[in-house]
mmCIF file with all atom_site columns, C-alpha atoms in Angstrom:
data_model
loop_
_atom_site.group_PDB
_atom_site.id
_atom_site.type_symbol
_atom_site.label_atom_id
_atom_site.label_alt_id
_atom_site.label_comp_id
_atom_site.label_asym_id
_atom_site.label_entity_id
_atom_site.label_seq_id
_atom_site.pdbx_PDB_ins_code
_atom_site.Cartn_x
_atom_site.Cartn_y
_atom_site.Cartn_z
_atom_site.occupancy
_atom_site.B_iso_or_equiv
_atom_site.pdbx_formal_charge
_atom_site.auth_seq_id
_atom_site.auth_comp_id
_atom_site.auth_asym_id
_atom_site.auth_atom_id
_atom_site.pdbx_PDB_model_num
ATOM 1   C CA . UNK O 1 1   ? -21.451 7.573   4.756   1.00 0.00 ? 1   UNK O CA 1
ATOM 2   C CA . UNK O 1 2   ? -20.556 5.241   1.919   1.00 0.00 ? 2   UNK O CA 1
ATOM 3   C CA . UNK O 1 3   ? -16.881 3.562   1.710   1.00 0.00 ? 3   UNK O CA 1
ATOM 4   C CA . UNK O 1 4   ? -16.071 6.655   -1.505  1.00 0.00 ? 4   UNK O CA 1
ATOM 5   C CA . UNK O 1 5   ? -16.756 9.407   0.860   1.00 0.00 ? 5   UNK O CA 1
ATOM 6   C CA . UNK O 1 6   ? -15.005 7.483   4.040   1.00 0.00 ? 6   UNK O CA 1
ATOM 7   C CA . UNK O 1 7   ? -11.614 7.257   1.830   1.00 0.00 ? 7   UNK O CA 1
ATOM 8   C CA . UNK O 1 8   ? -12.399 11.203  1.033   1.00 0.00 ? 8   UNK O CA 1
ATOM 9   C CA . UNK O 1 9   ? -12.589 12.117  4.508   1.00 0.00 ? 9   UNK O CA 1
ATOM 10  C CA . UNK O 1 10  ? -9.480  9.916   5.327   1.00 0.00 ? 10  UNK O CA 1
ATOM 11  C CA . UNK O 1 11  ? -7.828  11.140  2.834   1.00 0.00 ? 11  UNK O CA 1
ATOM 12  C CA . UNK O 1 12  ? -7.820  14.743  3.856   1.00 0.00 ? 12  UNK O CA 1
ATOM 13  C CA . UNK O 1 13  ? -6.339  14.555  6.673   1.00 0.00 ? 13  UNK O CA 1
ATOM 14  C CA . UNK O 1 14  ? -3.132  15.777  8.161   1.00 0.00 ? 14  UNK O CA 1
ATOM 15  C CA . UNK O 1 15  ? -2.074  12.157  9.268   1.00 0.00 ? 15  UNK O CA 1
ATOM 16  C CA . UNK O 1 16  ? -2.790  10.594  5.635   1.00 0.00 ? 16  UNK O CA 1
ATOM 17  C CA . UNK O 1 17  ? -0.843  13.313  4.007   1.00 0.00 ? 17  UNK O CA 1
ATOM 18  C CA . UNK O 1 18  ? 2.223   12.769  6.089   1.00 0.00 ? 18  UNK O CA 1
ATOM 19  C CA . UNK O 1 19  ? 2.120   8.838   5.739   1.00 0.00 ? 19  UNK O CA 1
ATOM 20  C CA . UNK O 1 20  ? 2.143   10.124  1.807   1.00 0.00 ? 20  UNK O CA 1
ATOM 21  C CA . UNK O 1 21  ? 5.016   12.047  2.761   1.00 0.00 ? 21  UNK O CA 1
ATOM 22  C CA . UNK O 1 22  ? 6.984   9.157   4.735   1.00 0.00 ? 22  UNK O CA 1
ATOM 23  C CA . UNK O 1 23  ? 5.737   6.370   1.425   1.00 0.00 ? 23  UNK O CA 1
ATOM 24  C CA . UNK O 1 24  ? 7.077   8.987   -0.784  1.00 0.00 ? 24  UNK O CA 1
ATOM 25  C CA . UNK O 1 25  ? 10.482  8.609   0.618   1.00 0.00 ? 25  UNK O CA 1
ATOM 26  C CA . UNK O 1 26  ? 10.049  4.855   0.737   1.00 0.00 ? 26  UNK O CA 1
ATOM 27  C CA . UNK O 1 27  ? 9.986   4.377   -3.025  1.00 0.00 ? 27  UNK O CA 1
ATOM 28  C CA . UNK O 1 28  ? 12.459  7.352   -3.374  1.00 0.00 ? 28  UNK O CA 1
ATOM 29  C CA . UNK O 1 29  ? 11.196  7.817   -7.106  1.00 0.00 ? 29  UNK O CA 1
ATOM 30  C CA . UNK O 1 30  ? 13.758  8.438   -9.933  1.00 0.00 ? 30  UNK O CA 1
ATOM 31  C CA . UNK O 1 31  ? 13.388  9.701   -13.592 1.00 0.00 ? 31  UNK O CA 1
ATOM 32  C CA . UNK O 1 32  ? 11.619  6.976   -15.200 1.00 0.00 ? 32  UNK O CA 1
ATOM 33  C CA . UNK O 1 33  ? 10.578  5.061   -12.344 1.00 0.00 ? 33  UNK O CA 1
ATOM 34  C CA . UNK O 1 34  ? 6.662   3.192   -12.961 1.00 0.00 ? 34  UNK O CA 1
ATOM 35  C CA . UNK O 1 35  ? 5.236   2.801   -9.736  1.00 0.00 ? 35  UNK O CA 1
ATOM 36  C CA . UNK O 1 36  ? 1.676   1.098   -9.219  1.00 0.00 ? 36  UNK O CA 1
ATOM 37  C CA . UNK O 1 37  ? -0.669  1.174   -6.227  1.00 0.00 ? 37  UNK O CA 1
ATOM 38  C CA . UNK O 1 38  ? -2.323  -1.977  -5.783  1.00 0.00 ? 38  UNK O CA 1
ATOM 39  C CA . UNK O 1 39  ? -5.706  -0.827  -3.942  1.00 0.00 ? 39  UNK O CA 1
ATOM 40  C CA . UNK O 1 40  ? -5.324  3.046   -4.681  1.00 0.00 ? 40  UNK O CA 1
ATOM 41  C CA . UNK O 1 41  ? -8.915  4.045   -3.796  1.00 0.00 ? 41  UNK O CA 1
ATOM 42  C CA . UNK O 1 42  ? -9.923  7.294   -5.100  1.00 0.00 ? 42  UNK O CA 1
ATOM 43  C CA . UNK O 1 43  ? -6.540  8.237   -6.395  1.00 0.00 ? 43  UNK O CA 1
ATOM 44  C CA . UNK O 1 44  ? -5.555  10.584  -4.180  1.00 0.00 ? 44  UNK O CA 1
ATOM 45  C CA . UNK O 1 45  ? -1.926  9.442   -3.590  1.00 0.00 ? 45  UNK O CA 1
ATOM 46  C CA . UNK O 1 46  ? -1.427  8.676   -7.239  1.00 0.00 ? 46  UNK O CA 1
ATOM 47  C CA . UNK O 1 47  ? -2.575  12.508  -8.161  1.00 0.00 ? 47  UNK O CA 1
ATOM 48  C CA . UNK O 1 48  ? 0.182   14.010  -5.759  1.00 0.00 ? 48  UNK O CA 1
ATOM 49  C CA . UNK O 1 49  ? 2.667   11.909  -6.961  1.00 0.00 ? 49  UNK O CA 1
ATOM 50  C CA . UNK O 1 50  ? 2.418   12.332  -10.058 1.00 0.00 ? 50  UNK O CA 1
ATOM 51  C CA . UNK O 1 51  ? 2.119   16.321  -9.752  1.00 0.00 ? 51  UNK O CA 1
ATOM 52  C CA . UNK O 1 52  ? 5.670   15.949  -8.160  1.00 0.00 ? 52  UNK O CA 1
ATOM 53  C CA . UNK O 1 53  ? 6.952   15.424  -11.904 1.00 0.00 ? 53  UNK O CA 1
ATOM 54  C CA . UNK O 1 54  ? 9.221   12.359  -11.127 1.00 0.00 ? 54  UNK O CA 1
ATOM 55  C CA . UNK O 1 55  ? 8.318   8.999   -12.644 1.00 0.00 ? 55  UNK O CA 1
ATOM 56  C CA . UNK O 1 56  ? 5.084   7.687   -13.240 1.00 0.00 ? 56  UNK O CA 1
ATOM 57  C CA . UNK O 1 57  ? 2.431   6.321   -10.894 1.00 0.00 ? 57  UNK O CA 1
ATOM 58  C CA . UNK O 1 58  ? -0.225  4.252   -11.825 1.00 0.00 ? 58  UNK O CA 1
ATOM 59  C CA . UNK O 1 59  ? -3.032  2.767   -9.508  1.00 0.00 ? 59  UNK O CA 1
ATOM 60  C CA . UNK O 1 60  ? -5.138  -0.832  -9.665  1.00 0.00 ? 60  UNK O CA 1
ATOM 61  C CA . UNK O 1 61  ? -8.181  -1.285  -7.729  1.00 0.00 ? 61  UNK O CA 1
ATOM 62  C CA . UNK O 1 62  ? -11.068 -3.604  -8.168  1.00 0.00 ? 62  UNK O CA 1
ATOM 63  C CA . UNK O 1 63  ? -13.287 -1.065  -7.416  1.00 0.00 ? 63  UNK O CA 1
ATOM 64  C CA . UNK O 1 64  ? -14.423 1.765   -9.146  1.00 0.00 ? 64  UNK O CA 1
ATOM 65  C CA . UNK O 1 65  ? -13.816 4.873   -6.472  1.00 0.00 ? 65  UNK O CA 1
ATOM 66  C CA . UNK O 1 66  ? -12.088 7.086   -9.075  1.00 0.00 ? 66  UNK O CA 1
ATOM 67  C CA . UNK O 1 67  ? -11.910 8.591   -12.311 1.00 0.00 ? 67  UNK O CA 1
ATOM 68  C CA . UNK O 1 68  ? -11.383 5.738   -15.397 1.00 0.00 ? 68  UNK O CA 1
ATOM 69  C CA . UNK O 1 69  ? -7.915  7.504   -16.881 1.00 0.00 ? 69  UNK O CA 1
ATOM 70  C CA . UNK O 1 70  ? -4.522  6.161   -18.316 1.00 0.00 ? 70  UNK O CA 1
ATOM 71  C CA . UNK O 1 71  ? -3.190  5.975   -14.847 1.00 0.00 ? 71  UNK O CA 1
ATOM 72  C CA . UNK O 1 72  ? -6.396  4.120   -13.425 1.00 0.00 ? 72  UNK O CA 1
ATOM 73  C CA . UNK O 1 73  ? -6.973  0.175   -13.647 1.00 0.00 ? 73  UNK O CA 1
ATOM 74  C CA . UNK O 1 74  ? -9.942  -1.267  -12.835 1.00 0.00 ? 74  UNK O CA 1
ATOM 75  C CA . UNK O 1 75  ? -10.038 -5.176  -11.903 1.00 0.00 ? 75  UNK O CA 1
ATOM 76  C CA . UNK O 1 76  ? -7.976  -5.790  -15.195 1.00 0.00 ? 76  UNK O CA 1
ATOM 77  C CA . UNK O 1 77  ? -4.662  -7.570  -15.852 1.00 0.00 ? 77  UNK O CA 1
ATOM 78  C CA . UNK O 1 78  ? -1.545  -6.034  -14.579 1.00 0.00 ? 78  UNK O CA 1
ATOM 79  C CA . UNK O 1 79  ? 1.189   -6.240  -17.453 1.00 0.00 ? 79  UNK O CA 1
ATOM 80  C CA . UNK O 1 80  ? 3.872   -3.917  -16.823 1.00 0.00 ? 80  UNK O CA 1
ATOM 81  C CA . UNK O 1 81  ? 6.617   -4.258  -15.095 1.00 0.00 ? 81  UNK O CA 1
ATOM 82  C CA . UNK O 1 82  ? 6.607   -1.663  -12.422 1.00 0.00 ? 82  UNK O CA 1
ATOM 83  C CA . UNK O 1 83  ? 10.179  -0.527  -10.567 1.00 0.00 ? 83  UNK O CA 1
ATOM 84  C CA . UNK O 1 84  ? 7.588   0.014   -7.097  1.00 0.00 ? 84  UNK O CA 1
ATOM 85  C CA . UNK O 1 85  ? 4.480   -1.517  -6.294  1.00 0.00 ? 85  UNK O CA 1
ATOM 86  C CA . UNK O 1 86  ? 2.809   -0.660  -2.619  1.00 0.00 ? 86  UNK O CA 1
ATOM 87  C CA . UNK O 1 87  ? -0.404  -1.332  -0.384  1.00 0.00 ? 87  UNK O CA 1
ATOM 88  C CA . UNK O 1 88  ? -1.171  1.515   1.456   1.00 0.00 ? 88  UNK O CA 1
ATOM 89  C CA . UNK O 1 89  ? -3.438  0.121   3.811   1.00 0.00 ? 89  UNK O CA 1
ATOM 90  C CA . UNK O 1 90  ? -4.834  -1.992  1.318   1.00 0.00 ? 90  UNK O CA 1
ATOM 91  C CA . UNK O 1 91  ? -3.318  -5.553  2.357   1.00 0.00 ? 91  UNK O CA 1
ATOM 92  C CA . UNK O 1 92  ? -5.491  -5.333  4.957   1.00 0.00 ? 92  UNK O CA 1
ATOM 93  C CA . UNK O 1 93  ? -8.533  -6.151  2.404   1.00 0.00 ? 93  UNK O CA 1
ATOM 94  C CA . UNK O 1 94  ? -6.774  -8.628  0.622   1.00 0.00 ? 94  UNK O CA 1
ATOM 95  C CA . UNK O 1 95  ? -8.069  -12.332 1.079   1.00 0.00 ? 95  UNK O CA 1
ATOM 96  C CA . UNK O 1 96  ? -4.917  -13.857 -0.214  1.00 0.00 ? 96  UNK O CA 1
ATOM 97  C CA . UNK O 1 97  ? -2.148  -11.548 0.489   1.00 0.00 ? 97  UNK O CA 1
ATOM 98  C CA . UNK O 1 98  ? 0.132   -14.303 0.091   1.00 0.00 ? 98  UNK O CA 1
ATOM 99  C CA . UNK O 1 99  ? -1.512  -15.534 -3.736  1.00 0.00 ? 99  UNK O CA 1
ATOM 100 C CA . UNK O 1 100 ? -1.215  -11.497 -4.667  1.00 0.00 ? 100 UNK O CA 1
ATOM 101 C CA . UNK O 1 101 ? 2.321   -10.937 -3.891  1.00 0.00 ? 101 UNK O CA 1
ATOM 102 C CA . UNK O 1 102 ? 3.214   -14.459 -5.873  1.00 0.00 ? 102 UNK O CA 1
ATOM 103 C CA . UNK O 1 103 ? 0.984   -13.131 -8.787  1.00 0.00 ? 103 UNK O CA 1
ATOM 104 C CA . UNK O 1 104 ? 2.282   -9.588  -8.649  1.00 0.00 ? 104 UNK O CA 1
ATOM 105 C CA . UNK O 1 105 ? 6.192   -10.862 -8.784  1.00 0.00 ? 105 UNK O CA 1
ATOM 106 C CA . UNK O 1 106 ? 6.156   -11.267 -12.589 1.00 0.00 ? 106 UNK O CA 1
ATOM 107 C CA . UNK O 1 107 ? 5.404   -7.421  -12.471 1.00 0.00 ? 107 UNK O CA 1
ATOM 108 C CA . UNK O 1 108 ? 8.197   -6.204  -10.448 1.00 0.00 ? 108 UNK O CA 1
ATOM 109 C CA . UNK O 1 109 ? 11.560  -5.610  -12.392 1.00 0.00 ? 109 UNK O CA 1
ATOM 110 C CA . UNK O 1 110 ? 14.621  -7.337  -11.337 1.00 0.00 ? 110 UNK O CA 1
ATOM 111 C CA . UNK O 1 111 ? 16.055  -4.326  -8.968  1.00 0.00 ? 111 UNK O CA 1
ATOM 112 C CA . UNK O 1 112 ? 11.889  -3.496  -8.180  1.00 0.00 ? 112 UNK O CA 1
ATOM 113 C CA . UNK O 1 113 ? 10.630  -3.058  -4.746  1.00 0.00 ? 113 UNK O CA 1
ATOM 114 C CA . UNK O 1 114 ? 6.907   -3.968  -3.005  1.00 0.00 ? 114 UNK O CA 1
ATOM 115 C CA . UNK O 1 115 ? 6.180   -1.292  0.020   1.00 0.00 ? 115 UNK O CA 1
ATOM 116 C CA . UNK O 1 116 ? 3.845   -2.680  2.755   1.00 0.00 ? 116 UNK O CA 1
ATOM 117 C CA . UNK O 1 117 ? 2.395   0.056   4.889   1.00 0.00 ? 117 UNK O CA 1
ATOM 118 C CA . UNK O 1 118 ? -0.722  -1.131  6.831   1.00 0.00 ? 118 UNK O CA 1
ATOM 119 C CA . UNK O 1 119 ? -2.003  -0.334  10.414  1.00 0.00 ? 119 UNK O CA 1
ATOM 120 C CA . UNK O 1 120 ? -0.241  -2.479  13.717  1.00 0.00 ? 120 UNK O CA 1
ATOM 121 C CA . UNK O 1 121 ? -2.308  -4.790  14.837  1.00 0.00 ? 121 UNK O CA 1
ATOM 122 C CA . UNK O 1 122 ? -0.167  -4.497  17.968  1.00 0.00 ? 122 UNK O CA 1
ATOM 123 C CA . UNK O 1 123 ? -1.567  -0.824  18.725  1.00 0.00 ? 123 UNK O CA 1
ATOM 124 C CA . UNK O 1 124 ? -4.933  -1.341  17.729  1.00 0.00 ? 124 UNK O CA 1
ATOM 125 C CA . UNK O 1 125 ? -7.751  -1.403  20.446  1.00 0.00 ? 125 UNK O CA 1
ATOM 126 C CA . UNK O 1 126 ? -10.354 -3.716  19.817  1.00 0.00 ? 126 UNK O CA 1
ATOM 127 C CA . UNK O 1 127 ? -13.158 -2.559  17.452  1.00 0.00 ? 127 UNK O CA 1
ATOM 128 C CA . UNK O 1 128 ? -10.741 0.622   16.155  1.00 0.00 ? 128 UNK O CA 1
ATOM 129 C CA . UNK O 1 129 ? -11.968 -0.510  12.434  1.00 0.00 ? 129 UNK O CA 1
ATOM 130 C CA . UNK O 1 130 ? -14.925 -0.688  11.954  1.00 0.00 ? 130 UNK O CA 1
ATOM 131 C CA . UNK O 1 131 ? -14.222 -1.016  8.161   1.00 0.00 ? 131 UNK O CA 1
ATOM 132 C CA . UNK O 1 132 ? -16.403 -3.915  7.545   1.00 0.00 ? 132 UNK O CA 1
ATOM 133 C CA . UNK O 1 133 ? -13.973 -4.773  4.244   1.00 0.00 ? 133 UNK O CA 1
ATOM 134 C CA . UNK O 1 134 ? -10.781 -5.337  6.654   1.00 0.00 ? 134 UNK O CA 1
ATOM 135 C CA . UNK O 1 135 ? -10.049 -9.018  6.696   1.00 0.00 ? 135 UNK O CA 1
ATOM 136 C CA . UNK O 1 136 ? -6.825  -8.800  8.575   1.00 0.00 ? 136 UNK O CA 1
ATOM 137 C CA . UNK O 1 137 ? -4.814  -6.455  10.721  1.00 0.00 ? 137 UNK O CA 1
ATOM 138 C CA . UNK O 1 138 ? -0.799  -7.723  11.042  1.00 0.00 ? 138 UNK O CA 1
ATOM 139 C CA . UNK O 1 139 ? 2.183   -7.480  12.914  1.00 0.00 ? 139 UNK O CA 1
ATOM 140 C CA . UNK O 1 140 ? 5.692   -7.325  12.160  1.00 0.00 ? 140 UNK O CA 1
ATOM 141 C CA . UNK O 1 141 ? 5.919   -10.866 12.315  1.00 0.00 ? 141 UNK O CA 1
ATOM 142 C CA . UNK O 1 142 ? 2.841   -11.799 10.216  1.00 0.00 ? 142 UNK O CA 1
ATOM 143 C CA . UNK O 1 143 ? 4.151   -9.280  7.696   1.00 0.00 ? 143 UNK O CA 1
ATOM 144 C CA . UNK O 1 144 ? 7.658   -11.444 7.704   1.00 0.00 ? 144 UNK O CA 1
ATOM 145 C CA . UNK O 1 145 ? 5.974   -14.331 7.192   1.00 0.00 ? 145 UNK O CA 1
ATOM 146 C CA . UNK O 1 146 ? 3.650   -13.535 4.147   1.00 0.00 ? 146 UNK O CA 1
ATOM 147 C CA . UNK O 1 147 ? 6.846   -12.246 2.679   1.00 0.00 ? 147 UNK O CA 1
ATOM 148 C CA . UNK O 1 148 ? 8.586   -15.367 2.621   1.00 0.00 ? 148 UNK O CA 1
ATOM 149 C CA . UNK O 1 149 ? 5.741   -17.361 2.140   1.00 0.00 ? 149 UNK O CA 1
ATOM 150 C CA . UNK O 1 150 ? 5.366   -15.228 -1.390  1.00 0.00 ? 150 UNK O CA 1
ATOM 151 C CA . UNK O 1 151 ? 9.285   -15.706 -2.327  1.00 0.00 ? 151 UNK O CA 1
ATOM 152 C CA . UNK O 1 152 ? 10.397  -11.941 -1.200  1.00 0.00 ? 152 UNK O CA 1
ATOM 153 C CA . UNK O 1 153 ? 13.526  -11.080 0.811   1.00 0.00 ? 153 UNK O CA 1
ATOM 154 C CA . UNK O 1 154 ? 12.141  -8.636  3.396   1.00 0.00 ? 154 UNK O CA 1
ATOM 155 C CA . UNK O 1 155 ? 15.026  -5.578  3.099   1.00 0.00 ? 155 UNK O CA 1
ATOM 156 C CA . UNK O 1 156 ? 13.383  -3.418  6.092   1.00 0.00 ? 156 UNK O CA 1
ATOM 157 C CA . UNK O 1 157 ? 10.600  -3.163  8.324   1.00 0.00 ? 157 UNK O CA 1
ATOM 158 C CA . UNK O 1 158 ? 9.617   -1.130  10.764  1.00 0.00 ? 158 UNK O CA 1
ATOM 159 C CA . UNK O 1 159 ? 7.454   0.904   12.498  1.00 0.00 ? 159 UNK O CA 1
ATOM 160 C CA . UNK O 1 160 ? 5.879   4.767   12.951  1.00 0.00 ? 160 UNK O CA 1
ATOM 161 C CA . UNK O 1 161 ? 3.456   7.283   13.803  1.00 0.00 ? 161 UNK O CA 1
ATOM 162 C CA . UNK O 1 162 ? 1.550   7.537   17.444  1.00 0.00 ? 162 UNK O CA 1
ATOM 163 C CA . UNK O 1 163 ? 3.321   5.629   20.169  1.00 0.00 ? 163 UNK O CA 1
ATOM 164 C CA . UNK O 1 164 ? 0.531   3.385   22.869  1.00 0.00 ? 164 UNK O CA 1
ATOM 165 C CA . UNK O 1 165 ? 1.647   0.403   24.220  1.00 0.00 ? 165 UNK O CA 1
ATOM 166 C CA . UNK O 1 166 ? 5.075   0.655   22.876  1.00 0.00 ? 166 UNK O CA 1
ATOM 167 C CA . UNK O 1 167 ? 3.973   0.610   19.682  1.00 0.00 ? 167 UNK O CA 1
ATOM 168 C CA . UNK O 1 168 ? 3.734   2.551   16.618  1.00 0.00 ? 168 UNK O CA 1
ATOM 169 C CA . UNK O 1 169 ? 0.368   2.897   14.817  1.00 0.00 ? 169 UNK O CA 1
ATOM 170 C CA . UNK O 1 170 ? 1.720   1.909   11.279  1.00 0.00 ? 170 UNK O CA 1
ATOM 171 C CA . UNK O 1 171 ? 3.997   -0.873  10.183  1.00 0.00 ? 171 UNK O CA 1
ATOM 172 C CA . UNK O 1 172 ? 6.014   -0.292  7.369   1.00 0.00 ? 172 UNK O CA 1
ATOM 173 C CA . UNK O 1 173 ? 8.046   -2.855  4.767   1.00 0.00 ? 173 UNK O CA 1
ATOM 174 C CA . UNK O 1 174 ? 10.176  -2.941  2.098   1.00 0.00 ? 174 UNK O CA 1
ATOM 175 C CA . UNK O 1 175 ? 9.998   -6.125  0.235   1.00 0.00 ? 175 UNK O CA 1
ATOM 176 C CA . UNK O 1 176 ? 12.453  -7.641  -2.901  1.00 0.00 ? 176 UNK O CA 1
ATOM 177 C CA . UNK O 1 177 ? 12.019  -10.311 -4.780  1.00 0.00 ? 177 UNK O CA 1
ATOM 178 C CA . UNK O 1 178 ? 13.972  -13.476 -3.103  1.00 0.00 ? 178 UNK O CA 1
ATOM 179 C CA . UNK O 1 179 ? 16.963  -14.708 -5.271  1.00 0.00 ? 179 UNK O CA 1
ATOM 180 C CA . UNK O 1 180 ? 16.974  -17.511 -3.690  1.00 0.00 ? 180 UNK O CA 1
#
């Protein structure tokens, strides 16, 4: 199965529509609101966002999964300013994370927000990705610290889905830019 028809397969399940559901209420969209997904695949999440009718979602990826369109970047600059940009369980590929949230702050307006969700590294059994493209799973704490390393004031972070270990399987955060 190649990585296009993985993210299809993912992305019809039950569990990847209600973390859709549960991001959806992270960015709490308003009339008018841009909001870009930085890794958004195949365009899934972007296509039922944007069929809810409020604001505007955009996605950027550096790889070709979807359909070229007005809403669909490929590996070109970013140069709007966006009120919401989020990695859904795309920081995880990112080399840098650190260098991309520094580079990505000049896109973010003043009141914007950057949504982290990503799987806990603190729940995950060894080998449960076999996703050869992951570079890094994090933790709470790993998330903090990127944050702050990048000049953003982390506003909340947390945790959800299936409980093992006393953890959740997701981590969550909501990210501004630091004032400071």
């Amino acid at each position: 199965m190649d990585y296009k028809e993985k993210l299809k397969k993912w992305n019809s399940t039950d569990k990847y529509k209600k973390e859709l559901e549960f991001l959806y209420s992270l960015i709490n969209p308003k009339e008018g609101y841009k909001v870009l997904d930085f890794g958004c695949g195949i365009m899934t999440a972007i296509e039922r966002f944007n069929s809810a009718g409020i604001g505007h979602f955009y996605g950027y990826d550096i790889q070709e999964y979807g359909e070229q369109s007005q809403y669909h970047l490929y590996d070109k600059t970013i140069n709007k300013k966006y009120d919401c940009i989020y990695f859904m369980h795309s920081i995880a590929h990112i080399e840098n994370p650190v260098e991309c949230l520094k580079k990505l702050s000049d896109n973010i307006t003043d009141i914007g927000k950057v949504i982290v969700i990503t799987p806990n590294k603190d729940w995950l059994d060894v080998g449960y990705n076999n996703d050869t493209t992951v570079i890094r799973h994090y933790s709470t704490s790993d998330l903090k610290e990127i944050a702050k390393e990048a000049g953003y004031k982390v506003n909340t972070i947390g945790q959800f889905g299936e409980i093992r270990r006393y953890s959740h399987e997701r981590l969550f955060c909501i990210l501004q830019k630091s004032t400071i």
